[in-house]
XYZ file of C-alpha atoms in Angstrom:
483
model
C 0.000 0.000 0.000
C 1.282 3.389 -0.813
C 2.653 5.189 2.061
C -0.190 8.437 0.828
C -3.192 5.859 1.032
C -1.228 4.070 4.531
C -1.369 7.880 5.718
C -5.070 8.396 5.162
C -6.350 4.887 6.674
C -4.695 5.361 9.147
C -4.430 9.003 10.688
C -6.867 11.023 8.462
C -9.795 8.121 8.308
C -9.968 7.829 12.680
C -9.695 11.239 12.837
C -12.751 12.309 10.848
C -14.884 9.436 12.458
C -13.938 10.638 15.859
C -14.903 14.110 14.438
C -18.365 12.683 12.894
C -18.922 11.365 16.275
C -18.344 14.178 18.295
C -20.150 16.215 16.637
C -23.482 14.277 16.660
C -23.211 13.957 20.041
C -22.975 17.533 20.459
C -25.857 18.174 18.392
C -27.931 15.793 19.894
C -27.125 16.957 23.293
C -27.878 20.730 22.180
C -31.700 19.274 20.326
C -32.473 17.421 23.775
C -30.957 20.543 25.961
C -33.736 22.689 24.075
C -36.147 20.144 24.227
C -36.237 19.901 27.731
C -36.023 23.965 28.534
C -39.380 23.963 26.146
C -41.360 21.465 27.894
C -40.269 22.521 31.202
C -41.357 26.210 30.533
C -44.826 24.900 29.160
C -45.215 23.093 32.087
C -44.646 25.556 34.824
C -47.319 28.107 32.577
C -49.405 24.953 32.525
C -49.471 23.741 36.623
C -49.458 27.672 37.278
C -52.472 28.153 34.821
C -54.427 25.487 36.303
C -53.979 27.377 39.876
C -55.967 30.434 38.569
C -57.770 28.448 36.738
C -59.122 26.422 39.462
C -60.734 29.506 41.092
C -62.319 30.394 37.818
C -64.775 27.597 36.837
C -66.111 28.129 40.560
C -67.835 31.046 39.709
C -71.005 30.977 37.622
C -69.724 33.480 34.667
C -67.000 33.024 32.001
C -65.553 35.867 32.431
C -62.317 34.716 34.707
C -61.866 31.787 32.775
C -61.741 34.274 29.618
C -59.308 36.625 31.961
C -57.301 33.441 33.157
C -56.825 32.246 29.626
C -55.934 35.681 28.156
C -53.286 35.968 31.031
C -51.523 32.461 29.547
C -51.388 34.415 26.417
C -48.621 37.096 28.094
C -46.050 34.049 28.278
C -43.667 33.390 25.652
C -45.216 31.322 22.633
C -47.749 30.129 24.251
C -49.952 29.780 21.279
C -52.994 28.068 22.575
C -54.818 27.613 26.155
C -58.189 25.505 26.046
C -60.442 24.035 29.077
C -62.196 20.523 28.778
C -64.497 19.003 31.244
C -64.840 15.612 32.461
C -65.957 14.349 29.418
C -63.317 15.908 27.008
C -65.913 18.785 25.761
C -64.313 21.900 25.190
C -65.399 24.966 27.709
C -63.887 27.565 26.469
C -60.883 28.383 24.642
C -58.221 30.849 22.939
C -55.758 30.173 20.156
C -54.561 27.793 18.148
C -54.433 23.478 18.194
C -57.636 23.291 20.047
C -57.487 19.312 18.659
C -54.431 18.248 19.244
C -55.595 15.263 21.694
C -58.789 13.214 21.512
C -61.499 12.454 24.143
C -60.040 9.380 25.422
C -56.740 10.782 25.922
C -58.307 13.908 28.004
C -60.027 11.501 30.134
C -57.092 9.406 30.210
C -55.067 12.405 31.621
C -57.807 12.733 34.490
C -57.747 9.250 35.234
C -53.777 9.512 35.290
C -54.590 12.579 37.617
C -50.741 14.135 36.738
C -49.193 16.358 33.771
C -48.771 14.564 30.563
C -47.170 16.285 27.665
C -46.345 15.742 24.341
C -45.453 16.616 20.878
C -47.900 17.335 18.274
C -48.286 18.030 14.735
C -51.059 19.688 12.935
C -51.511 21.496 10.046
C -47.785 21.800 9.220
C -46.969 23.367 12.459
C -45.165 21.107 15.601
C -46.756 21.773 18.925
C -45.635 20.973 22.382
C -48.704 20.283 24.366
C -49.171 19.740 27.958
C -52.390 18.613 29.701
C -52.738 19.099 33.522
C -56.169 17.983 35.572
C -58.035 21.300 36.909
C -59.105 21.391 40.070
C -60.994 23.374 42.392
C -59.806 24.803 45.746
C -61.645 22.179 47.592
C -59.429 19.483 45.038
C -62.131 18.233 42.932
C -61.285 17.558 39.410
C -63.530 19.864 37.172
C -62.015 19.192 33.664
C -58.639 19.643 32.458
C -56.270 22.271 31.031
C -54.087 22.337 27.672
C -51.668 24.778 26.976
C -50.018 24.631 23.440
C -46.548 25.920 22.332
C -45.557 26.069 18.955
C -41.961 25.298 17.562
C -40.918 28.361 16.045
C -37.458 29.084 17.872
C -34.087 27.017 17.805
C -35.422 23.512 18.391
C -37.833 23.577 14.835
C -34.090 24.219 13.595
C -31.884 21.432 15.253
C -32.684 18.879 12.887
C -31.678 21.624 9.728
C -29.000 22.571 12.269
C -28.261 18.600 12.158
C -28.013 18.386 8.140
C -26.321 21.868 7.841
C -23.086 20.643 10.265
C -23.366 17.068 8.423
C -23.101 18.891 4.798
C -20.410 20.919 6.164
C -18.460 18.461 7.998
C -18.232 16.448 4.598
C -17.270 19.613 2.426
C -14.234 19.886 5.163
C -13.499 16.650 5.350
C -13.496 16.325 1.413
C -11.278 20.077 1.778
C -8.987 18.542 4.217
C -8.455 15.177 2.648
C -7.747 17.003 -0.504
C -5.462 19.663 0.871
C -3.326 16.471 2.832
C -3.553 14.351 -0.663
C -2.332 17.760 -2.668
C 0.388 18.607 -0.204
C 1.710 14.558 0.213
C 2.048 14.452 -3.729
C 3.786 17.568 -3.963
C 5.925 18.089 -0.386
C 6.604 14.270 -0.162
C 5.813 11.835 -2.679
C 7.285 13.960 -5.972
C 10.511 14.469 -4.158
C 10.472 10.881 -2.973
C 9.585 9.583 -6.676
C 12.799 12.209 -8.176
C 14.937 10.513 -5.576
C 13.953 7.144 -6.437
C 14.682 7.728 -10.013
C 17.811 9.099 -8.977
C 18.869 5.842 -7.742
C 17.257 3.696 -9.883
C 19.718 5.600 -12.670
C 22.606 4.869 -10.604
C 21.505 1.239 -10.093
C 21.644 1.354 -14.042
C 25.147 1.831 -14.124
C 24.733 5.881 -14.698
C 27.170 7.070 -11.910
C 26.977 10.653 -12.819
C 23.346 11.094 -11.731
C 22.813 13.675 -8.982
C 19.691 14.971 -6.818
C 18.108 17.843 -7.103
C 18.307 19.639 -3.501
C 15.080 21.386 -3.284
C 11.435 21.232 -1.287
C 11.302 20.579 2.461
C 14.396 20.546 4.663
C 14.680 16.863 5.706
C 14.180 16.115 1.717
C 16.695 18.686 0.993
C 19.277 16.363 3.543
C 18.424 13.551 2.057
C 18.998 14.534 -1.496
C 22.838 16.086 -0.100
C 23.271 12.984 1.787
C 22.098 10.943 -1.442
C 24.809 13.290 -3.731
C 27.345 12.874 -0.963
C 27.108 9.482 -1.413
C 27.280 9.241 -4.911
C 29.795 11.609 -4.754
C 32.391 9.078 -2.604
C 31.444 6.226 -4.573
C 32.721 8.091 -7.770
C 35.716 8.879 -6.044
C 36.404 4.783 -4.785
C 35.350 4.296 -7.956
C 38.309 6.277 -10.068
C 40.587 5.271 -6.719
C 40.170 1.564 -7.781
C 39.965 2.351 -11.324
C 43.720 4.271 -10.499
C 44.428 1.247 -8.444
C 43.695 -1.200 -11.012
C 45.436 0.789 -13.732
C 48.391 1.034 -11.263
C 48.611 -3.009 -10.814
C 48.475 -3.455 -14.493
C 51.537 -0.935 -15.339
C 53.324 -2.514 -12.058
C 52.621 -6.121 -12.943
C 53.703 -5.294 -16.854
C 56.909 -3.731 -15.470
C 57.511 -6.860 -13.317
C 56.839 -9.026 -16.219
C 59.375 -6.928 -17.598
C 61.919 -7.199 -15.032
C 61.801 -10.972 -15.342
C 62.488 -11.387 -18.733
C 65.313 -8.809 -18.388
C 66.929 -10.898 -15.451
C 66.308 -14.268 -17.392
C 67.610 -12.597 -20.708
C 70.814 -11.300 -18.537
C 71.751 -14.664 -17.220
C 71.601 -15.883 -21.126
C 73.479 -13.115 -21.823
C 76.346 -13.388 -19.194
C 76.279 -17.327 -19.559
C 77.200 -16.329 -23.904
C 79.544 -13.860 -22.369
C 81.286 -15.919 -20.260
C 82.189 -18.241 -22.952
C 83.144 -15.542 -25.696
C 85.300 -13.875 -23.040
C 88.203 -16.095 -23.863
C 88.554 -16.228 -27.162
C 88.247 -12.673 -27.359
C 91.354 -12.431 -25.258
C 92.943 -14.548 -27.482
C 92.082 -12.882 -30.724
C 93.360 -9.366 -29.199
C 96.602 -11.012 -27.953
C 97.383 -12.530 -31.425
C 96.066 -9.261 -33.236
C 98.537 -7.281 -31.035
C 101.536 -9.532 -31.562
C 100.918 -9.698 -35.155
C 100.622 -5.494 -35.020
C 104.101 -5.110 -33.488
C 106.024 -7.293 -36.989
C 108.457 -5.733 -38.875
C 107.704 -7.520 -42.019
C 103.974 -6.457 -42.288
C 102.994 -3.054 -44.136
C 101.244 -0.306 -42.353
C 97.728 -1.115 -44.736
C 97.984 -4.888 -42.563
C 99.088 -2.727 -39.182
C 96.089 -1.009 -39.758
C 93.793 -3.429 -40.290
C 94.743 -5.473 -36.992
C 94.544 -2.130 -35.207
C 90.576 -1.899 -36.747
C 90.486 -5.342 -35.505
C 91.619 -5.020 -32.272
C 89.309 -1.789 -31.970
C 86.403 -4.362 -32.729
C 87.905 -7.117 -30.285
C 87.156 -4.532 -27.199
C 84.072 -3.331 -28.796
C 83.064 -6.848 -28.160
C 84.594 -6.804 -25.002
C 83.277 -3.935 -23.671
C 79.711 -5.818 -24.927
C 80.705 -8.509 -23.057
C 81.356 -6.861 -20.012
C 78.331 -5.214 -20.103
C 76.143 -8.893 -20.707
C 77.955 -9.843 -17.538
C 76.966 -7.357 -15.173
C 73.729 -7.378 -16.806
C 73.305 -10.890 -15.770
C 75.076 -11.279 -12.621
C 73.188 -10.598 -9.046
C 74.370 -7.323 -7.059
C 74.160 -6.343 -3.711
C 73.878 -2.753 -4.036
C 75.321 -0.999 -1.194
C 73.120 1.838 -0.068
C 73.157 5.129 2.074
C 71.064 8.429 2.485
C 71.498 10.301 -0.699
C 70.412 13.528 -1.569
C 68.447 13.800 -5.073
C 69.877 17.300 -5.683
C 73.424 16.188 -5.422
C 72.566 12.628 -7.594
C 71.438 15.352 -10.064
C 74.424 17.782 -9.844
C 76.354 15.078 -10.542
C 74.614 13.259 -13.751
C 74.751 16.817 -14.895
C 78.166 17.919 -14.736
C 79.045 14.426 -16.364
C 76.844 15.157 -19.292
C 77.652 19.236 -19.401
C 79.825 18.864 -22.442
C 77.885 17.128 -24.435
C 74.729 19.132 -23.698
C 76.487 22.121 -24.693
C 77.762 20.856 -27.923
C 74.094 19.998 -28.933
C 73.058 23.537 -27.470
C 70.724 21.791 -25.270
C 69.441 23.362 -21.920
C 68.469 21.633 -19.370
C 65.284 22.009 -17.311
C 65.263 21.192 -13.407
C 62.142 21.368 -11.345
C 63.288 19.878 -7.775
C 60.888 20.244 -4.499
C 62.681 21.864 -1.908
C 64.193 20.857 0.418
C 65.561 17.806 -1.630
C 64.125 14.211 -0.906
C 66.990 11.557 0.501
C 66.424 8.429 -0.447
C 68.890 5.172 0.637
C 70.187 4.089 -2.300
C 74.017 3.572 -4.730
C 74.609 7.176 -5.684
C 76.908 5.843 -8.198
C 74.648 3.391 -9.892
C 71.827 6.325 -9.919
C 73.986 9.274 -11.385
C 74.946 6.426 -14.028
C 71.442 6.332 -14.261
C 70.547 9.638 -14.996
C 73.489 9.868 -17.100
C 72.299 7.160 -19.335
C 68.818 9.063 -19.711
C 70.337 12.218 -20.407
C 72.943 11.125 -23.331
C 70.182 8.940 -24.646
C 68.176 11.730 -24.530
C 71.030 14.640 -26.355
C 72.046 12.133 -28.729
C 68.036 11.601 -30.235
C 68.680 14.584 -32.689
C 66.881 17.623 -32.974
C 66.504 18.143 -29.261
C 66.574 21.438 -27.386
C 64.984 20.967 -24.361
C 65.380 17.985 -21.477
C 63.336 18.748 -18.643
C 64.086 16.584 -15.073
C 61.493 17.151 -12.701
C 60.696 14.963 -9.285
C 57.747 14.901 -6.888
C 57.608 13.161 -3.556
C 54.680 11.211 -2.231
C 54.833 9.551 1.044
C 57.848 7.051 0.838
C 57.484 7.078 -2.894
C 59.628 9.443 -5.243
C 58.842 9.757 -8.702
C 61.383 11.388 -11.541
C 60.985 12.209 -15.045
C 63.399 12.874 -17.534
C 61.853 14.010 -20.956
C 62.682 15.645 -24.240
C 61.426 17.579 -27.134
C 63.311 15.393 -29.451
C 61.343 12.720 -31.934
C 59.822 10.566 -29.181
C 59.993 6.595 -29.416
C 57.255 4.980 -31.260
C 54.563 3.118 -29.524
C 55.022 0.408 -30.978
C 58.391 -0.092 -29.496
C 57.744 1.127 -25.911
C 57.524 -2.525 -24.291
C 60.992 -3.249 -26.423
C 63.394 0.024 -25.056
C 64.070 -2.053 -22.198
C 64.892 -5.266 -23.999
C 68.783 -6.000 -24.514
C 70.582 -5.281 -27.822
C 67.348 -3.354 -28.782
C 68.457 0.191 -30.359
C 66.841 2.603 -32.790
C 70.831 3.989 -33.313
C 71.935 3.321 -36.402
C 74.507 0.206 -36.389
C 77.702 0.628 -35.060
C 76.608 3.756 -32.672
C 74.611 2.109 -29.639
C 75.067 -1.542 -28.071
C 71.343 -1.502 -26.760
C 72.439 -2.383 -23.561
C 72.321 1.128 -22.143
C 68.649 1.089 -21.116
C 68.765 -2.608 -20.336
C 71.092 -1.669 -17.967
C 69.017 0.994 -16.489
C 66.028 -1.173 -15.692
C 68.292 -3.596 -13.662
C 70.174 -0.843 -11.497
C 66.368 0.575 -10.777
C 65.195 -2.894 -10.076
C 68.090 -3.525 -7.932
C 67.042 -0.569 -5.946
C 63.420 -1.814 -5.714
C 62.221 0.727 -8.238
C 60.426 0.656 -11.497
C 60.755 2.322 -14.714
C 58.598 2.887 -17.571
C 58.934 5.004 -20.837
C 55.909 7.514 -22.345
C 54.879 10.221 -24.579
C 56.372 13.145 -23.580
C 53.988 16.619 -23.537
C 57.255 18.355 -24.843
C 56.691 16.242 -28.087
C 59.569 13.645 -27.062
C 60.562 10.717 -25.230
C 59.688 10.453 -21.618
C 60.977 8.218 -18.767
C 59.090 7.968 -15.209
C 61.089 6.787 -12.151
C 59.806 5.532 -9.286
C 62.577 4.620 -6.384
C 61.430 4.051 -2.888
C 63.013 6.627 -0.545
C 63.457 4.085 2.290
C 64.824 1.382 -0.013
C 61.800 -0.853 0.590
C 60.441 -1.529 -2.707
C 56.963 0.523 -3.001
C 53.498 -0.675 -2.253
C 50.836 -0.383 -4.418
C 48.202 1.881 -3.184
């Protein structure tokens, strides 16, 4: 049942019948209050009447009965006095409703030997009649007395009086009920029904939806409530959704750090046994450099040979530290100084590009506990990479530090990397150099000093229009948590 129609049954409904009630029995009360003051008044005129009245049929002439009678006529609506003997004959009379009661019921009255009184109708008109033995000083009956009063004051009205509170009662009630059904649909149920479809939106799946706060004050709570709801579950719902998005990058970086470490081992294991022969074919190439008998076209061909041989090597050192496991050895390092220090060892090669560098460092610096050689070599790395990508006049560094967590990124306004090869920058012997000018092991090497310092590192779109590269290094050395 609807909470409007609940309302009515059972508030409005008890109400009115308590009303309806009441008010009968105050009518009813006010018709038999009237009532009684008219039919006492007639018969004190009546029992006083018959006193005077009682003197006058003594006497041989009419007159005092005709004075007597006239005399009942000086009370208020007294409309009718008449004298019957024994028999129920009429002796003389004044007024009107001279029939009104029949012989029998005259001589009943005598027989009775008390007051009787009653209503009466005739012709149209309602008459209160009372009827009252006469007697005679000595107290012999000598007829009986009837003295009429007609209806003409508030009691002929009680039962219009009756009707008239009925019909209004019901136009009220109607009024009220209408007034309480008009104000629930428009204070209560409308703002109840735009709620609902507020939610039932939001049950769709439409998150944006929002109440309107209007109309009474506890509706007007209850829609800023309902929005202040909404509005927390939209923010745990892009928290998660950041969460989520968060876990994916991490798990894809971890992914990535385990293909790295498994592709290192290879690496240093192919290393390992190239090593020696490479000494060997540098040792030879040297001794066969330092003959008389060869010409200086030959010397210079084992030179470009041996120049190769520690190309290779230097490869090959690189595939072995790639591969092997480090214990980094860590203390409290400032960023700033990390910085100064990548810097300075790039400086020359930044100004032969005409490149300027960009820093945007909180203050004070963050420390964080990690190798401060491994991280300016770092930073180094990202910075030649960077000068060396052509067309670049602009490297920006900036850092931000949240928590335990500090986050730095090194970007360019060079060319960028293409999408397409973002999950390969990472990967050993992977280069966009042309041959000869990068080993791809720079990066490689990168991602396994950050890893070793429980960090992560990813590569993105820069807004200069370049490359971009996003640190994250725990500042207590404890690998961060995602959050």
């Amino acid at each position: 049942m609807r909470l409007r129609n609940l309302i009515i049954l059972t508030v409005i409904v008890p109400l009115f019948v308590v009303l309806v009630v009441f008010s009968l029995v105050a009518i009813k009360s006010l018709e038999d209050n009237v009532r009684s003051k008219l039919q006492t008044e007639v018969d004190i005129i009546t029992r006083a009447l018959s006193t005077s009245l009682g003197y006058a049929v003594t006497r041989e002439s009419s007159t005092p009965l005709e004075e007597a009678l006239h005399s009942a006529f000086s009370f208020h609506r007294i409309y009718g006095a008449y004298v019957f003997d024994r028999q129920g004959r009429e002796i003389y009379g004044l007024g009107l409703g001279k029939d009104l009661f029949s012989d029998e019921e005259i001589r009943a009255v005598i027989e009775r030997d008390e007051l009787m009184g009653d209503y009466r109708r005739q012709e149209g008109w309602t008459y209160y009649s009372a009827l009252i033995p006469l007697r005679t000083p000595e107290g012999n009956i000598r007829g009986v007395i009837q003295v009429n009063r007609l209806n003409t004051g508030i009691e002929n009205y009680t039962g219009f009086i009756s009707l008239a509170a009925a019909l209004v009662f019901v136009i009220g009630a109607g009024g009220i009920v209408f007034s309480i059904w008009w104000g629930f649909r428009r204070y209560i149920e409308r703002p109840l029904t735009r709620l609902l479809g507020v939610m039932l939106l939001v049950e769709d799946g439409d998150r944006s939806q929002r109440a309107e706060i209007e109309g009474p004050l506890e509706y007007r709570r209850l829609a800023s409530g309902l929005n202040g709801m909404l509005d927390a579950m939209a923010e745990k719902d892009a928290d998660i959704e950041m969460r989520r998005h968060k876990e994916m990058e991490l798990e894809r970086r971890l992914r990535k750090s385990k293909k790295l470490a498994e592709l290192g081992v290879l690496a240093a294991g192919v290393a390992h046994e190239i090593g020696a022969p490479l000494t060997v074919i540098n040792g030879q190439a040297q001794r066969l450099s330092r003959r008389e008998v060869i010409g200086d076209d030959e010397r210079a061909r084992l030179g470009r040979i041996r120049g190769e041989v520690e190309r290779i090597v230097e490869i090959v050192r690189q595939l072995m530290d790639l591969g092997r496991q480090h214990n980094v050895e860590k203390d409290r390092q400032r960023l700033a100084d990390i910085i100064d220090n990548a810097r300075a060892l790039v400086e020359e090669t930044l100004d032969r590009h005409s490149i300027r560098l960009e820093l945007d460092l909180p203050e004070p610096s963050p420390e964080l506990l990690a190798n401060k050689q491994q991280l300016v070599q770092v930073l180094t790395n990202l910075l030649s990479n960077a000068a060396q990508a052509g067309n670049v006049r602009r490297i920006r560094v900036h850092a931000h530090q949240h928590d335990e967590e500090l986050r730095i990124w090194v970007e360019d306004d060079g060319p960028g990397i293409a999408k397409a090869n973002h999950s390969q920058v990472f990967d050993p012997f992977f280069t966009t150099k042309p041959v000869g000018k990068g080993s791809g092991l720079g990066l490689s090497m990168v991602h396994r000093i950050i890893n070793d310092h429980g960090g992560t590192i990813g590569v993105f779109d820069s807004l200069l229009g370049g490359a971009g590269f996003e640190i994250i290094l725990p500042c207590s050395g404890v690998s961060p948590k995602l959050n």
